[in-house]
Backbone as JSON, one array per atom type, in Angstrom:
{
  "sequence": "MKTRIILSLVMLLTVLSVKAQESVETRIFPTNQIIAPHLIEVTFSKTVHILFPSEVKYVDLGSYDIIADKATGAENVVRIKSAVKDFEGETNFSVITADGCFYSFNVVYKNEPAQLSIEMEDWLRKNPMGGAADDRMFVKLKELGGETPLVVNRVMYTLYKKNKRDIRHIGCKKYGIQTLLKGIYINNDLLYLHTSLRNTSDISFDIDHIRFKVVDKKVARRTAMQENIIEPVRTYNRLTTVDGKATVRNIFVLPKLTLPDDKMLVVEIYEKGGARHQSFRIENTDLVAAKPISELHLK",
  "N": [[93.07, -72.28, -115.7], [93.67, -69.55, -115.49], [91.78, -68.6, -117.23], [89.38, -69.1, -115.85], [89.68, -67.35, -113.7], [89.72, -64.9, -114.99], [87.13, -64.89, -116.1], [85.61, -64.9, -113.79], [86.29, -62.39, -112.72], [85.26, -60.75, -114.71], [82.51, -61.32, -114.48], [82.06, -60.38, -111.88], [82.61, -57.62, -112.15], [80.58, -57.0, -113.92], [78.28, -57.43, -112.38], [78.68, -55.47, -110.4], [78.55, -53.21, -112.0], [75.9, -53.26, -112.89], [74.54, -52.92, -110.45], [75.4, -50.38, -109.81], [74.08, -48.92, -111.69], [71.49, -49.14, -110.94], [68.62, -47.41, -109.81], [68.63, -45.1, -107.11], [66.67, -45.18, -104.22], [64.33, -42.61, -103.64], [63.25, -40.47, -101.14], [60.12, -39.01, -100.42], [58.99, -35.92, -99.28], [56.53, -35.52, -96.75], [53.34, -33.84, -97.04], [52.82, -32.01, -94.95], [55.32, -31.12, -94.27], [56.2, -29.42, -96.13], [56.63, -26.15, -97.21], [54.39, -24.2, -98.71], [54.88, -22.19, -101.55], [54.29, -18.67, -102.27], [53.02, -17.1, -105.2], [54.61, -14.66, -107.09], [54.44, -11.96, -109.31], [56.64, -10.16, -111.37], [58.11, -7.26, -112.94], [60.17, -5.33, -115.24], [59.95, -2.57, -115.28], [58.45, -1.72, -113.12], [57.95, -1.71, -109.54], [57.39, -4.15, -107.07], [55.9, -4.19, -103.91], [56.06, -5.74, -100.77], [54.4, -6.14, -97.8], [55.19, -7.09, -94.6], [54.14, -8.68, -91.49], [55.99, -8.36, -89.47], [59.34, -7.22, -88.61], [61.73, -7.55, -91.2], [64.29, -9.89, -91.37], [65.94, -11.4, -92.99], [66.7, -11.99, -96.39], [66.76, -13.93, -99.28], [67.76, -14.54, -102.58], [66.86, -16.43, -105.49], [68.08, -16.21, -107.99], [69.99, -14.1, -110.29], [68.19, -12.81, -111.83], [66.31, -11.33, -110.56], [65.91, -8.57, -108.27], [65.99, -7.58, -104.88], [65.19, -5.96, -101.79], [65.11, -4.54, -98.45], [62.78, -1.93, -97.95], [63.75, 1.47, -97.84], [63.9, 2.94, -94.7], [61.75, 1.49, -93.79], [61.3, -1.24, -91.99], [59.83, -3.56, -92.28], [59.08, -3.97, -94.89], [59.51, -5.31, -98.09], [60.92, -4.69, -101.21], [60.69, -5.61, -104.61], [61.81, -6.42, -107.89], [62.24, -7.08, -111.44], [65.47, -7.77, -112.68], [66.3, -7.97, -115.24], [64.9, -7.76, -118.54], [62.07, -9.62, -119.51], [62.79, -12.25, -118.5], [63.1, -15.8, -118.65], [61.17, -18.66, -117.61], [61.13, -19.62, -114.14], [61.94, -18.25, -110.97], [63.0, -17.87, -107.51], [62.52, -16.57, -104.13], [63.27, -16.12, -100.62], [62.1, -15.25, -97.33], [62.79, -14.32, -93.98], [61.31, -13.36, -90.99], [61.24, -11.2, -88.03], [59.53, -12.33, -86.18], [59.93, -14.97, -86.37], [58.8, -16.31, -88.52], [58.8, -18.03, -91.65], [58.92, -17.35, -95.05], [58.13, -18.29, -98.37], [58.61, -17.71, -101.85], [57.68, -17.99, -105.24], [58.76, -16.72, -108.36], [57.78, -15.1, -111.32], [58.07, -13.66, -114.61], [56.2, -10.86, -115.73], [54.66, -8.66, -117.93], [52.73, -6.84, -117.07], [52.22, -6.91, -113.9], [49.85, -8.53, -111.74], [49.48, -7.76, -109.08], [50.83, -5.08, -107.3], [51.23, -4.16, -104.77], [51.4, -5.86, -101.8], [50.05, -7.32, -98.9], [51.06, -9.32, -96.32], [49.38, -11.8, -94.41], [48.68, -11.28, -90.98], [48.46, -13.6, -89.25], [49.63, -14.87, -87.09], [49.66, -13.11, -84.93], [46.96, -12.32, -84.79], [45.44, -14.68, -84.36], [46.89, -16.87, -82.73], [46.16, -19.31, -81.77], [44.88, -20.7, -83.68], [44.26, -23.27, -86.23], [45.99, -22.97, -88.39], [48.35, -22.08, -87.3], [49.38, -24.33, -86.04], [50.19, -25.83, -88.17], [52.48, -24.69, -89.05], [56.03, -24.19, -89.42], [58.65, -22.8, -87.5], [61.31, -20.43, -87.39], [63.94, -20.69, -85.14], [64.74, -18.27, -82.81], [67.47, -16.46, -81.47], [67.08, -14.56, -79.46], [64.85, -15.42, -78.08], [65.65, -17.56, -76.65], [65.22, -20.9, -75.8], [62.62, -21.0, -76.6], [59.77, -21.1, -78.82], [58.56, -18.82, -81.37], [55.81, -19.15, -81.75], [54.76, -20.2, -79.32], [55.36, -18.07, -77.59], [53.76, -16.03, -78.67], [51.27, -17.2, -78.28], [51.12, -17.22, -75.51], [51.14, -14.44, -74.91], [48.79, -13.68, -76.25], [46.85, -15.16, -74.82], [47.12, -14.12, -72.19], [46.33, -11.5, -72.68], [43.68, -11.84, -73.53], [42.47, -13.06, -71.27], [42.81, -11.12, -69.3], [43.37, -10.74, -66.51], [43.82, -9.48, -63.15], [46.38, -9.87, -61.23], [48.17, -8.6, -59.63], [48.13, -5.97, -57.32], [49.38, -3.87, -56.15], [51.22, -2.37, -57.52], [51.91, 0.4, -59.47], [51.03, 3.6, -60.97], [49.66, 6.84, -60.55], [48.82, 9.83, -61.77], [48.4, 13.19, -63.02], [46.0, 12.73, -64.35], [46.32, 10.29, -65.52], [46.47, 6.8, -65.23], [48.54, 4.14, -64.51], [49.01, 0.68, -64.45], [50.5, -2.31, -63.2], [49.44, -5.34, -63.98], [50.05, -8.02, -63.79], [52.68, -10.48, -63.43], [54.37, -12.95, -65.17], [55.91, -16.15, -65.82], [57.75, -18.16, -68.08], [59.74, -20.66, -69.38], [62.19, -19.17, -68.97], [61.45, -16.62, -69.76], [59.98, -13.52, -69.02], [56.73, -12.25, -68.59], [55.04, -9.28, -68.68], [52.09, -7.83, -67.78], [50.41, -4.96, -68.53], [48.5, -1.95, -67.88], [47.07, 1.05, -69.09], [45.36, 3.9, -68.32], [43.52, 6.65, -69.42], [42.12, 9.23, -67.92], [41.57, 11.8, -68.55], [40.5, 14.35, -70.94], [42.32, 14.83, -72.84], [44.36, 13.47, -75.26], [46.9, 10.98, -74.79], [49.97, 10.82, -76.0], [52.33, 8.43, -76.71], [55.74, 8.54, -76.36], [58.09, 6.91, -75.81], [58.76, 3.76, -74.19], [60.45, 2.6, -71.39], [62.52, 0.18, -69.83], [64.4, -0.28, -67.0], [67.12, -1.23, -64.88], [67.97, -0.11, -61.74], [69.85, 1.41, -59.0], [68.6, 1.24, -55.69], [69.24, 3.05, -53.62], [71.14, 5.89, -53.9], [74.15, 7.53, -53.37], [74.69, 11.01, -52.66], [75.79, 13.18, -55.3], [76.64, 11.13, -56.81], [76.57, 9.38, -59.78], [73.7, 7.78, -61.02], [73.63, 4.38, -61.68], [72.51, 2.72, -64.5], [70.86, 0.05, -66.08], [69.7, -0.82, -69.04], [66.91, -2.69, -70.08], [65.84, -4.45, -72.8], [62.73, -5.22, -74.2], [61.89, -8.4, -75.6], [59.69, -9.05, -76.99], [56.56, -7.5, -77.84], [53.13, -7.15, -77.3], [51.11, -5.28, -78.14], [51.84, -2.49, -80.06], [51.76, 0.44, -78.92], [50.82, 3.81, -79.59], [49.2, 5.99, -79.04], [46.96, 7.0, -76.47], [43.72, 7.54, -76.32], [41.54, 10.2, -75.07], [39.69, 9.45, -72.13], [40.05, 6.73, -72.43], [41.17, 3.28, -72.16], [44.02, 1.26, -72.39], [45.8, -1.81, -72.94], [48.73, -3.88, -72.54], [51.23, -6.38, -73.33], [54.4, -7.11, -72.29], [57.42, -8.74, -73.05], [60.16, -9.92, -71.38], [63.64, -10.84, -71.07], [64.78, -13.45, -68.83], [65.05, -12.37, -65.46], [66.48, -11.45, -62.42], [66.97, -9.7, -59.32], [69.37, -8.12, -57.13], [69.08, -7.21, -53.62], [69.53, -4.48, -53.42], [68.76, -3.36, -55.77], [66.33, -2.38, -58.3], [63.65, -2.75, -60.68], [62.66, -0.38, -62.94], [59.94, 0.95, -64.66], [59.27, 3.11, -67.22], [57.16, 5.46, -68.8], [56.99, 7.67, -71.33], [55.57, 10.76, -72.28], [54.95, 12.04, -75.47], [55.97, 15.18, -76.44], [54.93, 16.24, -74.13], [54.38, 16.38, -70.5], [53.41, 14.47, -68.84], [54.63, 12.15, -67.73], [54.96, 8.71, -66.78], [55.76, 6.32, -64.23], [56.75, 3.27, -62.61], [57.77, 0.98, -59.99], [59.4, -2.18, -59.71], [60.04, -4.72, -57.5], [62.51, -7.21, -56.54], [61.26, -9.25, -55.12], [58.76, -9.25, -56.28], [59.34, -10.14, -58.85], [60.35, -12.76, -58.46], [58.1, -13.93, -57.56], [56.61, -14.39, -59.75], [53.95, -15.77, -61.69], [53.64, -19.1, -62.93], [53.28, -19.92, -66.39], [52.01, -22.25, -66.96], [49.68, -22.42, -65.53], [47.83, -21.2, -67.07], [46.82, -22.91, -68.91], [47.42, -23.38, -71.74], [46.7, -24.06, -75.2]],
  "CA": [[92.93, -71.6, -114.42], [93.64, -68.12, -115.78], [90.5, -68.3, -117.89], [88.35, -69.03, -114.82], [89.87, -66.12, -112.92], [89.29, -63.77, -115.84], [85.67, -64.95, -116.2], [85.08, -64.48, -112.48], [86.44, -60.94, -112.62], [84.3, -60.13, -115.64], [81.18, -61.46, -113.89], [82.0, -59.49, -110.72], [82.51, -56.25, -112.65], [79.25, -56.85, -114.52], [77.32, -57.28, -111.27], [78.88, -54.15, -109.8], [78.09, -52.2, -112.95], [74.43, -53.28, -112.88], [74.1, -52.34, -109.19], [75.67, -48.94, -109.85], [73.1, -48.28, -112.56], [70.17, -49.2, -110.33], [68.21, -46.12, -109.26], [68.6, -45.0, -105.66], [65.33, -44.82, -103.75], [64.18, -41.21, -103.23], [62.18, -40.25, -100.18], [59.27, -37.86, -100.71], [58.57, -35.23, -98.07], [55.08, -35.44, -96.55], [52.78, -32.53, -97.33], [52.91, -31.09, -93.81], [56.69, -30.65, -94.11], [56.5, -28.57, -97.29], [56.11, -24.79, -97.13], [53.86, -23.84, -100.03], [55.31, -20.84, -101.92], [53.37, -17.72, -102.87], [53.42, -16.7, -106.55], [54.8, -13.22, -107.27], [54.74, -11.52, -110.67], [57.47, -8.96, -111.38], [58.43, -6.7, -114.25], [61.39, -4.52, -115.24], [59.67, -1.13, -115.18], [57.66, -1.43, -111.93], [58.41, -2.36, -108.31], [56.38, -4.79, -106.22], [56.18, -4.04, -102.49], [55.41, -6.74, -99.92], [54.36, -5.69, -96.42], [55.18, -8.22, -93.67], [53.67, -8.3, -90.15], [57.1, -8.14, -88.55], [60.58, -6.76, -89.23], [62.41, -8.51, -92.06], [65.65, -10.16, -90.9], [66.74, -12.16, -93.96], [66.15, -12.14, -97.74], [67.67, -14.68, -100.15], [67.23, -14.61, -103.95], [67.21, -17.65, -106.2], [68.89, -15.95, -109.19], [70.28, -12.7, -110.56], [67.14, -12.25, -112.67], [65.51, -10.44, -109.74], [66.6, -7.83, -107.22], [65.08, -7.31, -103.77], [65.83, -5.38, -100.61], [64.18, -3.86, -97.56], [62.51, -0.55, -98.34], [64.45, 2.44, -97.0], [63.1, 3.52, -93.63], [60.64, 0.6, -93.42], [61.96, -2.51, -91.68], [58.97, -4.71, -92.57], [58.65, -3.92, -96.29], [60.48, -5.76, -99.09], [60.62, -4.28, -102.58], [61.28, -6.58, -105.53], [61.53, -6.2, -109.3], [63.08, -7.85, -112.34], [66.74, -7.12, -113.01], [66.42, -8.07, -116.7], [63.6, -7.81, -119.21], [61.55, -10.87, -120.1], [63.52, -13.47, -118.17], [62.28, -16.98, -118.89], [61.05, -19.64, -116.53], [60.71, -19.24, -112.8], [62.96, -18.22, -109.92], [62.34, -17.79, -106.21], [63.23, -15.91, -103.03], [62.77, -16.48, -99.29], [62.17, -14.17, -96.34], [62.61, -14.67, -92.58], [60.95, -12.16, -90.24], [61.65, -11.18, -86.63], [58.65, -13.16, -85.36], [60.29, -16.37, -86.59], [58.08, -16.89, -89.65], [59.57, -18.24, -92.88], [58.07, -17.17, -96.22], [58.72, -18.74, -99.63], [57.95, -17.1, -103.0], [58.08, -18.27, -106.61], [58.71, -15.46, -109.1], [57.72, -15.18, -112.78], [58.06, -12.35, -115.27], [54.93, -10.46, -116.33], [54.75, -7.26, -118.34], [51.85, -6.08, -116.18], [51.91, -7.74, -112.73], [48.48, -8.4, -111.24], [49.53, -7.04, -107.81], [52.05, -4.32, -107.06], [51.34, -3.96, -103.32], [50.87, -7.08, -101.18], [50.15, -7.36, -97.44], [51.02, -10.68, -95.81], [48.43, -11.91, -93.31], [49.27, -11.33, -89.64], [47.69, -14.64, -88.57], [50.28, -15.27, -85.84], [49.23, -12.2, -83.87], [45.51, -12.28, -84.7], [44.91, -15.91, -83.77], [47.95, -17.88, -82.62], [45.58, -20.58, -81.34], [44.21, -21.32, -84.82], [44.86, -24.45, -86.83], [47.07, -22.59, -89.3], [49.58, -21.96, -86.51], [49.89, -25.68, -85.77], [50.75, -26.38, -89.4], [53.65, -23.9, -89.43], [57.34, -24.36, -88.82], [59.18, -21.49, -87.16], [62.74, -20.28, -87.23], [64.28, -20.43, -83.75], [65.44, -17.01, -82.68], [68.37, -16.43, -80.32], [66.56, -13.69, -78.41], [63.82, -16.12, -77.33], [66.23, -18.72, -75.98], [64.73, -22.18, -76.32], [61.19, -20.92, -76.86], [59.39, -20.82, -80.21], [57.71, -17.63, -81.49], [54.4, -19.52, -81.64], [54.41, -20.3, -77.9], [55.4, -16.72, -77.03], [52.56, -15.32, -79.13], [50.11, -17.81, -77.63], [51.09, -16.75, -74.12], [50.71, -13.04, -74.92], [47.4, -13.67, -76.68], [46.03, -15.67, -73.72], [47.15, -13.14, -71.11], [45.54, -10.33, -73.09], [42.27, -12.22, -73.57], [42.0, -13.33, -69.91], [42.76, -9.8, -68.66], [43.29, -10.86, -65.06], [44.68, -8.58, -62.36], [46.97, -10.66, -60.16], [48.98, -7.7, -58.8], [47.3, -4.8, -56.98], [50.15, -2.88, -55.38], [52.24, -1.72, -58.34], [51.34, 1.28, -60.48], [51.28, 5.04, -60.88], [48.46, 7.61, -60.88], [49.02, 11.28, -61.7], [48.11, 13.96, -64.24], [44.85, 12.17, -65.06], [46.74, 9.03, -66.14], [46.72, 5.71, -64.28], [49.27, 3.01, -65.07], [49.0, -0.46, -63.54], [51.09, -3.6, -63.55], [48.36, -6.26, -63.61], [50.54, -9.36, -63.52], [53.99, -10.92, -63.91], [54.29, -14.39, -65.43], [57.2, -16.72, -66.23], [57.71, -19.4, -68.86], [60.99, -20.94, -70.1], [63.16, -18.08, -68.82], [60.93, -15.37, -70.28], [59.02, -12.86, -68.14], [55.62, -11.58, -69.28], [54.48, -8.22, -67.86], [50.79, -7.37, -68.27], [50.25, -3.59, -68.07], [47.29, -1.22, -68.27], [47.22, 2.5, -69.03], [44.04, 4.52, -68.42], [43.55, 8.1, -69.55], [40.85, 9.76, -67.42], [41.4, 13.16, -69.03], [39.98, 14.47, -72.31], [43.46, 15.1, -73.71], [45.02, 12.21, -75.63], [48.25, 10.76, -74.28], [50.81, 10.29, -77.07], [53.48, 7.74, -76.13], [57.02, 8.74, -77.05], [58.78, 5.63, -75.69], [58.64, 3.04, -72.93], [61.8, 2.15, -71.04], [62.7, -0.7, -68.68], [65.79, -0.14, -66.57], [67.49, -1.68, -63.54], [68.69, 0.99, -61.09], [70.13, 1.28, -57.58], [67.55, 1.79, -54.83], [69.77, 4.21, -52.93], [72.33, 6.43, -54.55], [74.75, 8.61, -52.59], [74.71, 12.31, -53.32], [76.86, 13.46, -56.24], [77.04, 9.88, -57.46], [75.71, 9.11, -60.93], [72.93, 6.55, -60.89], [73.94, 3.37, -62.69], [71.3, 2.18, -65.12], [71.02, -1.05, -67.03], [68.48, -0.84, -69.85], [66.43, -4.01, -70.49], [65.02, -4.34, -74.0], [61.76, -6.3, -74.38], [62.1, -9.22, -76.79], [58.4, -9.06, -77.69], [55.51, -6.62, -77.34], [51.88, -7.58, -77.93], [50.55, -4.12, -78.85], [52.77, -1.36, -80.17], [50.87, 1.58, -78.7], [51.35, 5.15, -79.87], [48.31, 7.01, -78.47], [45.83, 6.6, -75.63], [42.73, 8.6, -76.47], [40.9, 10.66, -73.86], [38.69, 8.56, -71.54], [40.27, 5.37, -72.96], [42.09, 2.39, -71.45], [44.7, 0.31, -73.27], [46.61, -2.8, -72.24], [49.84, -4.4, -73.33], [52.05, -7.45, -72.77], [55.82, -6.97, -72.61], [58.17, -9.96, -72.76], [61.54, -9.59, -71.03], [64.47, -12.0, -70.74], [64.8, -13.8, -67.41], [65.66, -11.29, -64.7], [66.38, -11.37, -60.96], [67.67, -8.51, -58.84], [69.84, -8.1, -55.74], [68.21, -6.42, -52.75], [69.76, -3.04, -53.56], [68.37, -2.95, -57.12], [64.92, -2.49, -58.64], [63.32, -2.55, -62.09], [61.79, 0.78, -63.12], [59.28, 1.04, -65.96], [58.95, 4.51, -67.49], [56.37, 5.73, -70.0], [57.18, 9.09, -71.59], [54.6, 11.39, -73.19], [55.56, 12.8, -76.56], [55.6, 16.59, -76.44], [54.2, 16.57, -72.91], [55.11, 16.18, -69.24], [52.67, 13.53, -67.99], [55.39, 10.9, -67.72], [54.55, 7.73, -65.79], [56.79, 5.34, -63.87], [56.48, 2.44, -61.44], [58.92, 0.18, -59.6], [59.18, -3.6, -59.48], [61.07, -5.28, -56.63], [62.9, -8.59, -56.83], [60.24, -10.13, -54.55], [57.67, -9.34, -57.26], [59.8, -10.94, -59.98], [60.46, -14.18, -58.09], [56.74, -14.41, -57.31], [55.91, -14.49, -61.04], [53.14, -16.97, -61.83], [53.99, -19.93, -64.09], [52.31, -19.89, -67.49], [51.29, -23.54, -66.99], [48.37, -22.22, -64.92], [46.91, -20.64, -68.06], [46.29, -24.03, -69.69], [47.51, -23.09, -73.17], [46.34, -25.15, -76.12]],
  "C": [[92.82, -70.09, -114.62], [92.31, -67.71, -116.37], [89.39, -68.18, -116.86], [88.45, -67.75, -113.99], [89.37, -64.91, -113.69], [87.77, -63.72, -115.92], [85.01, -64.49, -114.89], [85.15, -62.97, -112.3], [85.45, -60.2, -113.5], [82.9, -60.17, -115.06], [81.0, -60.5, -112.71], [81.83, -58.03, -111.16], [81.14, -55.98, -113.27], [78.19, -56.64, -113.46], [77.42, -55.91, -110.63], [78.37, -53.03, -110.68], [76.56, -52.1, -112.95], [73.9, -52.61, -111.61], [74.3, -50.82, -109.18], [74.64, -48.21, -110.67], [71.69, -48.32, -111.98], [69.85, -47.87, -109.67], [68.16, -46.18, -107.74], [67.2, -44.54, -105.23], [65.31, -43.4, -103.22], [63.0, -41.07, -102.28], [61.42, -38.98, -100.52], [58.82, -37.24, -99.39], [57.05, -35.26, -97.94], [54.6, -34.01, -96.71], [52.96, -31.55, -96.18], [54.33, -30.61, -93.53], [57.12, -29.72, -95.24], [55.85, -27.21, -97.1], [55.68, -24.35, -98.53], [54.26, -22.4, -100.38], [54.16, -19.98, -102.44], [53.91, -17.33, -104.25], [53.46, -15.19, -106.66], [55.13, -12.94, -108.73], [55.54, -10.23, -110.61], [57.7, -8.5, -112.8], [59.64, -5.78, -114.11], [61.12, -3.06, -114.9], [58.85, -0.75, -113.95], [58.21, -2.22, -110.74], [57.23, -2.93, -107.54], [56.81, -4.63, -104.77], [55.38, -5.06, -101.7], [55.54, -6.29, -98.47], [54.21, -6.9, -95.5], [54.71, -7.77, -92.29], [54.77, -7.94, -89.18], [58.34, -7.71, -89.34], [61.26, -7.88, -90.02], [63.86, -8.65, -91.62], [66.54, -10.75, -91.99], [65.99, -12.24, -95.28], [67.18, -12.86, -98.6], [67.02, -14.86, -101.51], [67.73, -15.85, -104.66], [68.08, -17.43, -107.42], [69.13, -14.45, -109.33], [69.23, -12.06, -111.47], [66.26, -11.27, -111.89], [66.39, -9.72, -108.73], [65.57, -7.51, -106.14], [65.87, -6.77, -102.59], [64.74, -4.81, -99.71], [64.01, -2.42, -98.02], [63.18, 0.4, -97.35], [63.51, 3.04, -95.96], [61.93, 2.67, -93.19], [61.2, -0.8, -93.22], [61.12, -3.72, -92.06], [58.45, -4.72, -94.0], [59.8, -4.36, -97.2], [60.02, -5.29, -100.47], [61.35, -5.22, -103.53], [60.89, -6.22, -106.95], [62.48, -7.05, -110.14], [64.35, -7.06, -112.66], [66.99, -7.11, -114.51], [65.02, -8.14, -117.3], [63.3, -9.22, -119.72], [62.38, -12.11, -119.76], [62.57, -14.67, -118.26], [62.23, -17.87, -117.64], [60.66, -19.01, -115.21], [61.92, -19.22, -111.87], [62.25, -18.09, -108.58], [63.13, -16.89, -105.26], [62.53, -16.27, -101.72], [62.98, -15.33, -98.33], [61.97, -14.77, -94.95], [62.35, -13.37, -91.83], [61.28, -12.31, -88.76], [60.74, -12.01, -85.73], [58.88, -14.64, -85.59], [59.58, -17.04, -87.74], [58.98, -16.96, -90.89], [58.59, -18.17, -94.06], [58.82, -17.59, -97.48], [57.9, -18.18, -100.8], [58.54, -17.66, -104.29], [57.83, -17.02, -107.44], [58.71, -15.74, -110.6], [57.66, -13.77, -113.35], [56.7, -12.09, -115.9], [55.04, -9.0, -116.7], [53.91, -6.35, -117.46], [51.47, -6.96, -115.0], [50.5, -7.47, -112.2], [48.44, -7.62, -109.93], [50.88, -6.34, -107.66], [52.29, -4.05, -105.58], [50.64, -5.12, -102.62], [51.09, -7.01, -99.68], [50.01, -8.8, -96.98], [50.15, -10.74, -94.56], [49.16, -12.04, -91.97], [48.51, -12.35, -88.79], [48.3, -15.03, -87.23], [49.84, -14.39, -84.68], [47.72, -12.23, -83.68], [44.94, -13.51, -84.01], [45.98, -16.99, -83.7], [47.43, -19.24, -82.16], [44.96, -21.34, -82.51], [44.97, -22.5, -85.4], [46.02, -24.14, -87.75], [48.4, -22.51, -88.56], [50.2, -23.32, -86.26], [50.58, -26.28, -86.98], [52.05, -25.72, -89.8], [54.91, -24.39, -88.74], [57.92, -22.96, -88.59], [60.7, -21.54, -87.02], [63.02, -19.96, -85.76], [65.16, -19.2, -83.66], [66.24, -16.97, -81.38], [67.78, -15.65, -79.15], [65.49, -14.36, -77.54], [64.35, -17.35, -76.61], [65.74, -20.01, -76.6], [63.27, -22.17, -76.67], [60.92, -20.63, -78.34], [58.52, -19.56, -80.26], [56.23, -17.96, -81.34], [53.97, -19.56, -80.18], [54.38, -18.91, -77.27], [54.15, -15.94, -77.42], [51.3, -15.89, -78.49], [49.99, -17.35, -76.19], [50.59, -15.31, -74.07], [49.23, -12.93, -75.26], [46.47, -14.1, -75.53], [45.98, -14.7, -72.55], [46.27, -11.94, -71.44], [44.05, -10.65, -73.05], [41.7, -12.43, -72.16], [41.87, -12.04, -69.1], [42.56, -9.9, -67.15], [44.18, -9.82, -64.38], [45.17, -9.36, -61.15], [47.84, -9.82, -59.22], [48.17, -6.42, -58.56], [48.07, -3.7, -56.26], [51.2, -2.14, -56.21], [51.56, -0.88, -59.42], [51.68, 2.73, -60.21], [50.0, 5.76, -61.29], [48.74, 9.09, -60.67], [48.72, 11.91, -63.05], [46.92, 13.39, -65.03], [45.16, 10.88, -65.8], [46.98, 8.0, -65.04], [47.37, 4.54, -65.0], [49.34, 1.9, -64.03], [49.83, -1.6, -64.1], [50.1, -4.65, -63.05], [48.85, -7.66, -63.3], [51.94, -9.57, -64.07], [53.94, -12.44, -64.03], [55.64, -14.87, -65.98], [56.97, -17.99, -67.02], [59.02, -19.54, -69.63], [61.94, -19.75, -70.14], [62.74, -16.79, -69.52], [59.9, -14.82, -69.31], [57.98, -12.12, -68.97], [55.0, -10.57, -68.32], [53.2, -7.69, -68.51], [50.52, -5.99, -67.68], [48.95, -2.99, -68.59], [47.55, 0.26, -68.12], [45.86, 3.14, -69.31], [44.16, 6.03, -68.44], [42.18, 8.64, -69.11], [40.59, 11.2, -67.87], [40.78, 13.15, -70.43], [41.09, 14.73, -73.32], [44.18, 13.79, -74.0], [46.45, 12.17, -75.11], [49.06, 10.08, -75.38], [52.09, 9.71, -76.47], [54.73, 7.98, -76.98], [57.82, 7.45, -77.02], [58.54, 5.05, -74.31], [59.98, 2.41, -72.62], [61.77, 1.28, -69.78], [64.17, -0.6, -68.26], [65.97, -0.64, -65.13], [68.36, -0.59, -62.92], [68.94, 0.65, -59.63], [68.97, 1.88, -56.79], [68.01, 3.07, -54.14], [71.08, 4.64, -53.59], [72.86, 7.58, -53.72], [74.74, 9.91, -53.38], [75.96, 12.47, -54.19], [77.42, 12.17, -56.86], [76.07, 9.59, -58.59], [75.0, 7.78, -60.74], [73.27, 5.59, -62.02], [72.65, 2.74, -63.19], [71.67, 1.06, -66.09], [69.7, -1.2, -67.78], [68.16, -2.28, -70.28], [65.5, -3.84, -71.68], [64.02, -5.5, -74.07], [62.06, -7.08, -75.66], [60.82, -9.36, -77.6], [57.46, -8.07, -77.02], [54.22, -6.99, -78.06], [51.24, -6.45, -78.74], [51.6, -3.02, -78.89], [51.93, -0.08, -80.12], [51.57, 2.9, -79.01], [50.52, 6.24, -79.21], [47.25, 6.35, -77.6], [44.84, 7.76, -75.67], [42.16, 9.02, -75.11], [39.79, 9.71, -73.43], [38.84, 7.12, -72.04], [41.25, 4.61, -72.07], [42.7, 1.41, -72.44], [45.54, -0.63, -72.42], [47.7, -3.32, -73.16], [50.51, -5.55, -72.57], [53.48, -7.23, -73.23], [56.53, -8.25, -72.19], [59.63, -9.57, -72.56], [62.33, -10.88, -70.83], [64.47, -12.23, -69.23], [65.61, -12.77, -66.61], [65.42, -11.49, -63.21], [67.28, -10.25, -60.49], [68.22, -8.72, -57.44], [68.95, -7.16, -54.93], [68.37, -4.92, -52.93], [69.41, -2.52, -54.95], [66.87, -3.07, -57.29], [64.75, -2.25, -60.14], [62.32, -1.41, -62.18], [61.25, 0.78, -64.54], [58.83, 2.49, -66.15], [58.22, 4.65, -68.82], [56.41, 7.24, -70.22], [56.13, 9.59, -72.6], [55.34, 12.21, -74.24], [55.05, 14.24, -76.55], [54.84, 17.02, -75.21], [55.02, 16.25, -71.68], [54.4, 15.19, -68.33], [53.34, 12.16, -67.97], [54.94, 10.01, -66.57], [55.72, 6.8, -65.47], [56.31, 4.53, -62.67], [57.66, 1.49, -61.23], [58.5, -1.28, -59.36], [60.35, -4.12, -58.65], [61.38, -6.72, -57.03], [61.88, -9.58, -56.27], [59.05, -10.29, -55.49], [58.06, -10.24, -58.43], [59.82, -12.43, -59.64], [59.1, -14.78, -57.77], [55.94, -14.54, -58.6], [55.16, -15.82, -61.16], [53.59, -17.78, -63.04], [52.88, -19.93, -65.13], [51.49, -21.19, -67.54], [49.9, -23.41, -66.4], [47.35, -21.68, -65.92], [46.28, -21.71, -68.94], [46.24, -23.69, -71.18], [47.15, -24.31, -73.98], [47.55, -25.98, -76.44]]
}
């Protein structure tokens, strides 16, 4: 009886041992789920600079063989070089930018790198409707809520291309400059403001800054006006100058916003080194009348 028990235990352990040695099935990721890395050559005595279309938010290095950081004073430039001479094999690093794009790089050592200055393609802004955009995965950004950077860029791109004027009562015209609010649109708790700035003079208008602020409609004398600054989460064109006899347009994306009856949204455009400042007011009735983006029939 003991012999049978021992034999049974031996057989059981043998079966378990064989099963443990069997290879576990490995799933292979489909091609469309793999982000193809770019190849970067680095060396010890030279620095490689990579220019990204948007501000760099995150950089992660695969090993101590390389060093990388944002360039001083330039939020969208990463500099990278080898930390040791002649390191063997291959390492990597990854970058996430403010527009939600994820970049992957493989790095090898080369005494004389083929490229020292690299500009990454701004395909998301140039053509967000293209097929390349559909093949991309994007990092979800807190500032955009539940929206993806791709959809936001597609909305801005479509509004700019259509160039409709749905609002005709909001704007400012003085000093040879005319500023118009052409439309307000809403999608997934984001407001899209389509603006136009026309310079009818021969003197260029240099933009210092553009400010969005919520203020009281009526303020008692000797009472400081309370202001709440609203920062755009996206801007389609980062304008610096409007040439003489020129017209420029822009799309500003703001977080969801409604106002009480005693408040208004003021948009101010300040001229650098000049006094031709522009401003216009937006009432709550204008905000709640924002058109849904669904009417644009995005791809």
